[in-house]
């Protein structure tokens, strides 16, 4: 309290009262502030309309940058398998996986980022071809263990499969000839060894 020097000790209306100093509470550690890296999630879901939309909406709501999302049927007629590759920090991805598991029709979610896995991708690449360079392109396809699936007068369509890095390498090799069109499935992943996420769902 600041006095005005008057005999009755009254405080003027415009006087400033400074509250006592105190320590601010420590900042809370929020998820999503760690180092960002690439993660791979596998989800087994019921094969029903709207499931894919709910999964992608959850990821979009959490601002994840999805690199690829591959969906395929399993050997069970009523279930599908999703392989999701995305970027995020470990805490945020762990929370997203837990929320994903809580969605209706999601049976199992597994983060295989740190696991030993086999990861493969398929790409179709339509390359501009002429009489002068067609032989060179076919040689590159052979060296890359690719397969010609269509051969036309001014273009060839090549199918290549392998890890993502090998697909990237092939695309870089043929880019100089002119890529007319390209489509990639995104990675599909399976854990090495005898363990099986699909068998875990069956049990």
PDB file of C-alpha atoms in Angstrom, residues 10-190:
ATOM      1  CA  UNK A  10      -6.050   7.252   3.006  1.00  0.00           C
ATOM      2  CA  UNK A  11      -4.941   5.810  -0.321  1.00  0.00           C
ATOM      3  CA  UNK A  12      -5.648   7.942  -3.423  1.00  0.00           C
ATOM      4  CA  UNK A  13      -7.860   6.390  -6.075  1.00  0.00           C
ATOM      5  CA  UNK A  14      -5.043   6.409  -8.628  1.00  0.00           C
ATOM      6  CA  UNK A  15      -2.488   4.798  -6.337  1.00  0.00           C
ATOM      7  CA  UNK A  16      -0.688   1.700  -7.672  1.00  0.00           C
ATOM      8  CA  UNK A  17      -0.520  -1.345  -5.448  1.00  0.00           C
ATOM      9  CA  UNK A  18       2.210  -3.809  -6.378  1.00  0.00           C
ATOM     10  CA  UNK A  19       1.379  -7.418  -5.498  1.00  0.00           C
ATOM     11  CA  UNK A  20       4.057  -9.443  -3.754  1.00  0.00           C
ATOM     12  CA  UNK A  21       6.457 -11.195  -6.080  1.00  0.00           C
ATOM     13  CA  UNK A  22       6.095 -14.968  -6.366  1.00  0.00           C
ATOM     14  CA  UNK A  23       7.642 -17.709  -8.445  1.00  0.00           C
ATOM     15  CA  UNK A  24       5.825 -18.652 -11.658  1.00  0.00           C
ATOM     16  CA  UNK A  25       4.715 -22.293 -11.918  1.00  0.00           C
ATOM     17  CA  UNK A  26       7.006 -24.481 -14.032  1.00  0.00           C
ATOM     18  CA  UNK A  27       6.002 -24.895 -17.670  1.00  0.00           C
ATOM     19  CA  UNK A  28       4.204 -28.136 -18.451  1.00  0.00           C
ATOM     20  CA  UNK A  29       5.821 -30.515 -20.883  1.00  0.00           C
ATOM     21  CA  UNK A  30       3.384 -30.832 -23.759  1.00  0.00           C
ATOM     22  CA  UNK A  31       3.300 -33.776 -26.188  1.00  0.00           C
ATOM     23  CA  UNK A  32       4.391 -33.011 -29.695  1.00  0.00           C
ATOM     24  CA  UNK A  33       7.468 -31.004 -28.759  1.00  0.00           C
ATOM     25  CA  UNK A  34      10.086 -33.706 -29.229  1.00  0.00           C
ATOM     26  CA  UNK A  35      12.232 -34.638 -32.181  1.00  0.00           C
ATOM     27  CA  UNK A  36      10.216 -35.481 -35.276  1.00  0.00           C
ATOM     28  CA  UNK A  37      10.984 -38.693 -37.121  1.00  0.00           C
ATOM     29  CA  UNK A  38       9.262 -41.117 -39.434  1.00  0.00           C
ATOM     30  CA  UNK A  39       6.962 -43.734 -37.901  1.00  0.00           C
ATOM     31  CA  UNK A  40       5.194 -46.755 -39.347  1.00  0.00           C
ATOM     32  CA  UNK A  41       1.875 -47.911 -37.909  1.00  0.00           C
ATOM     33  CA  UNK A  42      -0.038 -51.064 -38.804  1.00  0.00           C
ATOM     34  CA  UNK A  43      -3.767 -51.153 -38.085  1.00  0.00           C
ATOM     35  CA  UNK A  44      -6.153 -54.079 -38.478  1.00  0.00           C
ATOM     36  CA  UNK A  45      -9.691 -52.795 -39.030  1.00  0.00           C
ATOM     37  CA  UNK A  46     -13.099 -54.134 -39.916  1.00  0.00           C
ATOM     38  CA  UNK A  47     -13.821 -53.871 -43.627  1.00  0.00           C
ATOM     39  CA  UNK A  48     -16.706 -51.409 -43.354  1.00  0.00           C
ATOM     40  CA  UNK A  49     -17.607 -48.128 -45.086  1.00  0.00           C
ATOM     41  CA  UNK A  50     -16.294 -45.028 -43.323  1.00  0.00           C
ATOM     42  CA  UNK A  51     -13.390 -46.650 -41.457  1.00  0.00           C
ATOM     43  CA  UNK A  52     -10.724 -45.140 -43.719  1.00  0.00           C
ATOM     44  CA  UNK A  53     -12.322 -41.708 -43.409  1.00  0.00           C
ATOM     45  CA  UNK A  54     -12.325 -41.887 -39.593  1.00  0.00           C
ATOM     46  CA  UNK A  55      -8.678 -42.936 -39.501  1.00  0.00           C
ATOM     47  CA  UNK A  56      -7.523 -40.197 -41.879  1.00  0.00           C
ATOM     48  CA  UNK A  57      -9.663 -37.605 -40.069  1.00  0.00           C
ATOM     49  CA  UNK A  58      -8.014 -38.467 -36.746  1.00  0.00           C
ATOM     50  CA  UNK A  59      -4.552 -38.058 -38.259  1.00  0.00           C
ATOM     51  CA  UNK A  60      -5.539 -34.799 -39.916  1.00  0.00           C
ATOM     52  CA  UNK A  61      -6.971 -33.442 -36.653  1.00  0.00           C
ATOM     53  CA  UNK A  62      -3.612 -34.067 -34.956  1.00  0.00           C
ATOM     54  CA  UNK A  63      -1.742 -32.323 -37.809  1.00  0.00           C
ATOM     55  CA  UNK A  64       0.294 -35.342 -38.843  1.00  0.00           C
ATOM     56  CA  UNK A  65       1.998 -35.286 -42.216  1.00  0.00           C
ATOM     57  CA  UNK A  66       1.069 -38.686 -43.674  1.00  0.00           C
ATOM     58  CA  UNK A  67       3.661 -39.938 -46.163  1.00  0.00           C
ATOM     59  CA  UNK A  68       1.582 -42.877 -47.341  1.00  0.00           C
ATOM     60  CA  UNK A  69      -1.459 -44.929 -46.387  1.00  0.00           C
ATOM     61  CA  UNK A  70      -1.827 -48.359 -47.974  1.00  0.00           C
ATOM     62  CA  UNK A  71      -4.979 -50.433 -47.459  1.00  0.00           C
ATOM     63  CA  UNK A  72      -5.453 -54.082 -48.390  1.00  0.00           C
ATOM     64  CA  UNK A  73      -7.582 -57.050 -47.419  1.00  0.00           C
ATOM     65  CA  UNK A  74      -6.307 -59.735 -45.081  1.00  0.00           C
ATOM     66  CA  UNK A  75      -7.007 -63.458 -45.367  1.00  0.00           C
ATOM     67  CA  UNK A  76     -10.114 -62.816 -43.262  1.00  0.00           C
ATOM     68  CA  UNK A  77     -13.018 -61.638 -45.451  1.00  0.00           C
ATOM     69  CA  UNK A  78     -14.239 -59.032 -42.949  1.00  0.00           C
ATOM     70  CA  UNK A  79     -10.945 -57.296 -42.045  1.00  0.00           C
ATOM     71  CA  UNK A  80      -8.482 -54.982 -43.774  1.00  0.00           C
ATOM     72  CA  UNK A  81      -4.913 -53.993 -43.015  1.00  0.00           C
ATOM     73  CA  UNK A  82      -3.656 -50.404 -43.070  1.00  0.00           C
ATOM     74  CA  UNK A  83       0.003 -49.442 -43.277  1.00  0.00           C
ATOM     75  CA  UNK A  84       0.450 -45.798 -42.289  1.00  0.00           C
ATOM     76  CA  UNK A  85       3.756 -43.941 -42.560  1.00  0.00           C
ATOM     77  CA  UNK A  86       3.883 -40.501 -40.982  1.00  0.00           C
ATOM     78  CA  UNK A  87       6.162 -37.968 -39.324  1.00  0.00           C
ATOM     79  CA  UNK A  88       5.864 -36.984 -35.659  1.00  0.00           C
ATOM     80  CA  UNK A  89       7.614 -37.157 -32.312  1.00  0.00           C
ATOM     81  CA  UNK A  90       7.422 -40.352 -30.267  1.00  0.00           C
ATOM     82  CA  UNK A  91       4.967 -39.064 -27.640  1.00  0.00           C
ATOM     83  CA  UNK A  92       2.528 -37.601 -30.159  1.00  0.00           C
ATOM     84  CA  UNK A  93       2.555 -40.738 -32.320  1.00  0.00           C
ATOM     85  CA  UNK A  94       2.048 -42.962 -29.269  1.00  0.00           C
ATOM     86  CA  UNK A  95      -0.999 -40.925 -28.245  1.00  0.00           C
ATOM     87  CA  UNK A  96      -2.335 -40.991 -31.808  1.00  0.00           C
ATOM     88  CA  UNK A  97      -1.960 -44.780 -31.910  1.00  0.00           C
ATOM     89  CA  UNK A  98      -3.924 -45.091 -28.657  1.00  0.00           C
ATOM     90  CA  UNK A  99      -6.689 -42.847 -29.997  1.00  0.00           C
ATOM     91  CA  UNK A 100      -6.694 -44.803 -33.241  1.00  0.00           C
ATOM     92  CA  UNK A 101      -7.226 -48.028 -31.301  1.00  0.00           C
ATOM     93  CA  UNK A 102     -10.261 -46.485 -29.575  1.00  0.00           C
ATOM     94  CA  UNK A 103     -12.003 -45.836 -32.883  1.00  0.00           C
ATOM     95  CA  UNK A 104     -14.973 -48.000 -33.739  1.00  0.00           C
ATOM     96  CA  UNK A 105     -14.051 -50.920 -36.027  1.00  0.00           C
ATOM     97  CA  UNK A 106     -10.297 -50.689 -35.271  1.00  0.00           C
ATOM     98  CA  UNK A 107      -9.201 -54.067 -33.897  1.00  0.00           C
ATOM     99  CA  UNK A 108      -5.443 -53.675 -33.412  1.00  0.00           C
ATOM    100  CA  UNK A 109      -2.764 -50.984 -33.800  1.00  0.00           C
ATOM    101  CA  UNK A 110       0.976 -51.577 -33.702  1.00  0.00           C
ATOM    102  CA  UNK A 111       3.885 -49.147 -34.085  1.00  0.00           C
ATOM    103  CA  UNK A 112       6.624 -51.108 -35.876  1.00  0.00           C
ATOM    104  CA  UNK A 113       9.041 -48.198 -36.262  1.00  0.00           C
ATOM    105  CA  UNK A 114      11.710 -49.800 -34.080  1.00  0.00           C
ATOM    106  CA  UNK A 115      10.973 -53.401 -35.136  1.00  0.00           C
ATOM    107  CA  UNK A 116      12.798 -55.566 -37.651  1.00  0.00           C
ATOM    108  CA  UNK A 117      10.517 -55.496 -40.688  1.00  0.00           C
ATOM    109  CA  UNK A 118      10.337 -56.207 -44.389  1.00  0.00           C
ATOM    110  CA  UNK A 119       9.173 -53.061 -46.208  1.00  0.00           C
ATOM    111  CA  UNK A 120       8.323 -53.074 -49.906  1.00  0.00           C
ATOM    112  CA  UNK A 121       6.743 -50.656 -52.349  1.00  0.00           C
ATOM    113  CA  UNK A 122       5.466 -50.934 -55.912  1.00  0.00           C
ATOM    114  CA  UNK A 123       5.644 -48.177 -58.508  1.00  0.00           C
ATOM    115  CA  UNK A 124       4.472 -47.802 -62.096  1.00  0.00           C
ATOM    116  CA  UNK A 125       6.562 -45.310 -64.053  1.00  0.00           C
ATOM    117  CA  UNK A 126       5.658 -44.113 -67.545  1.00  0.00           C
ATOM    118  CA  UNK A 127       8.865 -42.935 -69.222  1.00  0.00           C
ATOM    119  CA  UNK A 128       9.175 -40.902 -72.403  1.00  0.00           C
ATOM    120  CA  UNK A 129      10.896 -43.117 -74.992  1.00  0.00           C
ATOM    121  CA  UNK A 130      12.250 -42.565 -78.482  1.00  0.00           C
ATOM    122  CA  UNK A 131      13.992 -44.759 -81.025  1.00  0.00           C
ATOM    123  CA  UNK A 132      17.327 -43.343 -79.884  1.00  0.00           C
ATOM    124  CA  UNK A 133      16.968 -43.934 -76.128  1.00  0.00           C
ATOM    125  CA  UNK A 134      14.618 -46.909 -75.848  1.00  0.00           C
ATOM    126  CA  UNK A 135      17.466 -49.432 -75.643  1.00  0.00           C
ATOM    127  CA  UNK A 136      19.120 -47.448 -72.836  1.00  0.00           C
ATOM    128  CA  UNK A 137      15.879 -47.344 -70.867  1.00  0.00           C
ATOM    129  CA  UNK A 138      15.330 -51.082 -71.268  1.00  0.00           C
ATOM    130  CA  UNK A 139      18.872 -51.704 -70.010  1.00  0.00           C
ATOM    131  CA  UNK A 140      18.251 -49.564 -66.914  1.00  0.00           C
ATOM    132  CA  UNK A 141      15.025 -51.452 -66.253  1.00  0.00           C
ATOM    133  CA  UNK A 142      16.889 -54.753 -66.450  1.00  0.00           C
ATOM    134  CA  UNK A 143      19.645 -53.562 -64.109  1.00  0.00           C
ATOM    135  CA  UNK A 144      17.036 -52.311 -61.632  1.00  0.00           C
ATOM    136  CA  UNK A 145      15.182 -55.655 -61.764  1.00  0.00           C
ATOM    137  CA  UNK A 146      12.109 -53.880 -63.073  1.00  0.00           C
ATOM    138  CA  UNK A 147       9.553 -55.169 -65.554  1.00  0.00           C
ATOM    139  CA  UNK A 148       8.164 -53.645 -68.736  1.00  0.00           C
ATOM    140  CA  UNK A 149       4.361 -53.825 -68.532  1.00  0.00           C
ATOM    141  CA  UNK A 150       3.535 -51.663 -71.563  1.00  0.00           C
ATOM    142  CA  UNK A 151       5.562 -50.629 -74.592  1.00  0.00           C
ATOM    143  CA  UNK A 152       4.249 -47.944 -76.937  1.00  0.00           C
ATOM    144  CA  UNK A 153       5.736 -45.809 -79.673  1.00  0.00           C
ATOM    145  CA  UNK A 154       6.652 -42.861 -77.443  1.00  0.00           C
ATOM    146  CA  UNK A 155       6.546 -44.292 -73.927  1.00  0.00           C
ATOM    147  CA  UNK A 156       7.192 -47.363 -71.809  1.00  0.00           C
ATOM    148  CA  UNK A 157       5.527 -48.263 -68.519  1.00  0.00           C
ATOM    149  CA  UNK A 158       7.830 -49.917 -66.016  1.00  0.00           C
ATOM    150  CA  UNK A 159       6.876 -51.780 -62.851  1.00  0.00           C
ATOM    151  CA  UNK A 160       9.467 -51.668 -60.080  1.00  0.00           C
ATOM    152  CA  UNK A 161       9.226 -53.124 -56.591  1.00  0.00           C
ATOM    153  CA  UNK A 162      11.500 -52.929 -53.588  1.00  0.00           C
ATOM    154  CA  UNK A 163      12.301 -50.783 -50.562  1.00  0.00           C
ATOM    155  CA  UNK A 164      11.488 -47.099 -50.853  1.00  0.00           C
ATOM    156  CA  UNK A 165      15.145 -46.157 -51.361  1.00  0.00           C
ATOM    157  CA  UNK A 166      15.411 -48.460 -54.393  1.00  0.00           C
ATOM    158  CA  UNK A 167      12.284 -46.953 -55.944  1.00  0.00           C
ATOM    159  CA  UNK A 168      13.696 -43.468 -55.353  1.00  0.00           C
ATOM    160  CA  UNK A 169      16.953 -44.541 -56.989  1.00  0.00           C
ATOM    161  CA  UNK A 170      15.239 -45.877 -60.109  1.00  0.00           C
ATOM    162  CA  UNK A 171      13.124 -42.738 -60.466  1.00  0.00           C
ATOM    163  CA  UNK A 172      16.274 -40.617 -60.234  1.00  0.00           C
ATOM    164  CA  UNK A 173      17.955 -42.734 -62.941  1.00  0.00           C
ATOM    165  CA  UNK A 174      15.174 -42.329 -65.502  1.00  0.00           C
ATOM    166  CA  UNK A 175      14.165 -38.753 -64.705  1.00  0.00           C
ATOM    167  CA  UNK A 176      16.551 -37.448 -67.348  1.00  0.00           C
ATOM    168  CA  UNK A 177      14.601 -39.256 -70.087  1.00  0.00           C
ATOM    169  CA  UNK A 178      11.368 -37.588 -69.002  1.00  0.00           C
ATOM    170  CA  UNK A 179       8.773 -39.065 -66.662  1.00  0.00           C
ATOM    171  CA  UNK A 180       5.302 -38.699 -68.126  1.00  0.00           C
ATOM    172  CA  UNK A 181       3.479 -40.243 -65.180  1.00  0.00           C
ATOM    173  CA  UNK A 182       4.197 -42.088 -61.938  1.00  0.00           C
ATOM    174  CA  UNK A 183       2.127 -43.819 -59.270  1.00  0.00           C
ATOM    175  CA  UNK A 184       3.435 -45.412 -56.064  1.00  0.00           C
ATOM    176  CA  UNK A 185       1.611 -47.623 -53.599  1.00  0.00           C
ATOM    177  CA  UNK A 186       3.508 -46.473 -50.529  1.00  0.00           C
ATOM    178  CA  UNK A 187       5.278 -48.931 -48.268  1.00  0.00           C
ATOM    179  CA  UNK A 188       3.659 -52.130 -47.064  1.00  0.00           C
ATOM    180  CA  UNK A 189       5.350 -53.583 -44.003  1.00  0.00           C
ATOM    181  CA  UNK A 190       5.508 -56.945 -42.264  1.00  0.00           C
TER     182      UNK A 190
END
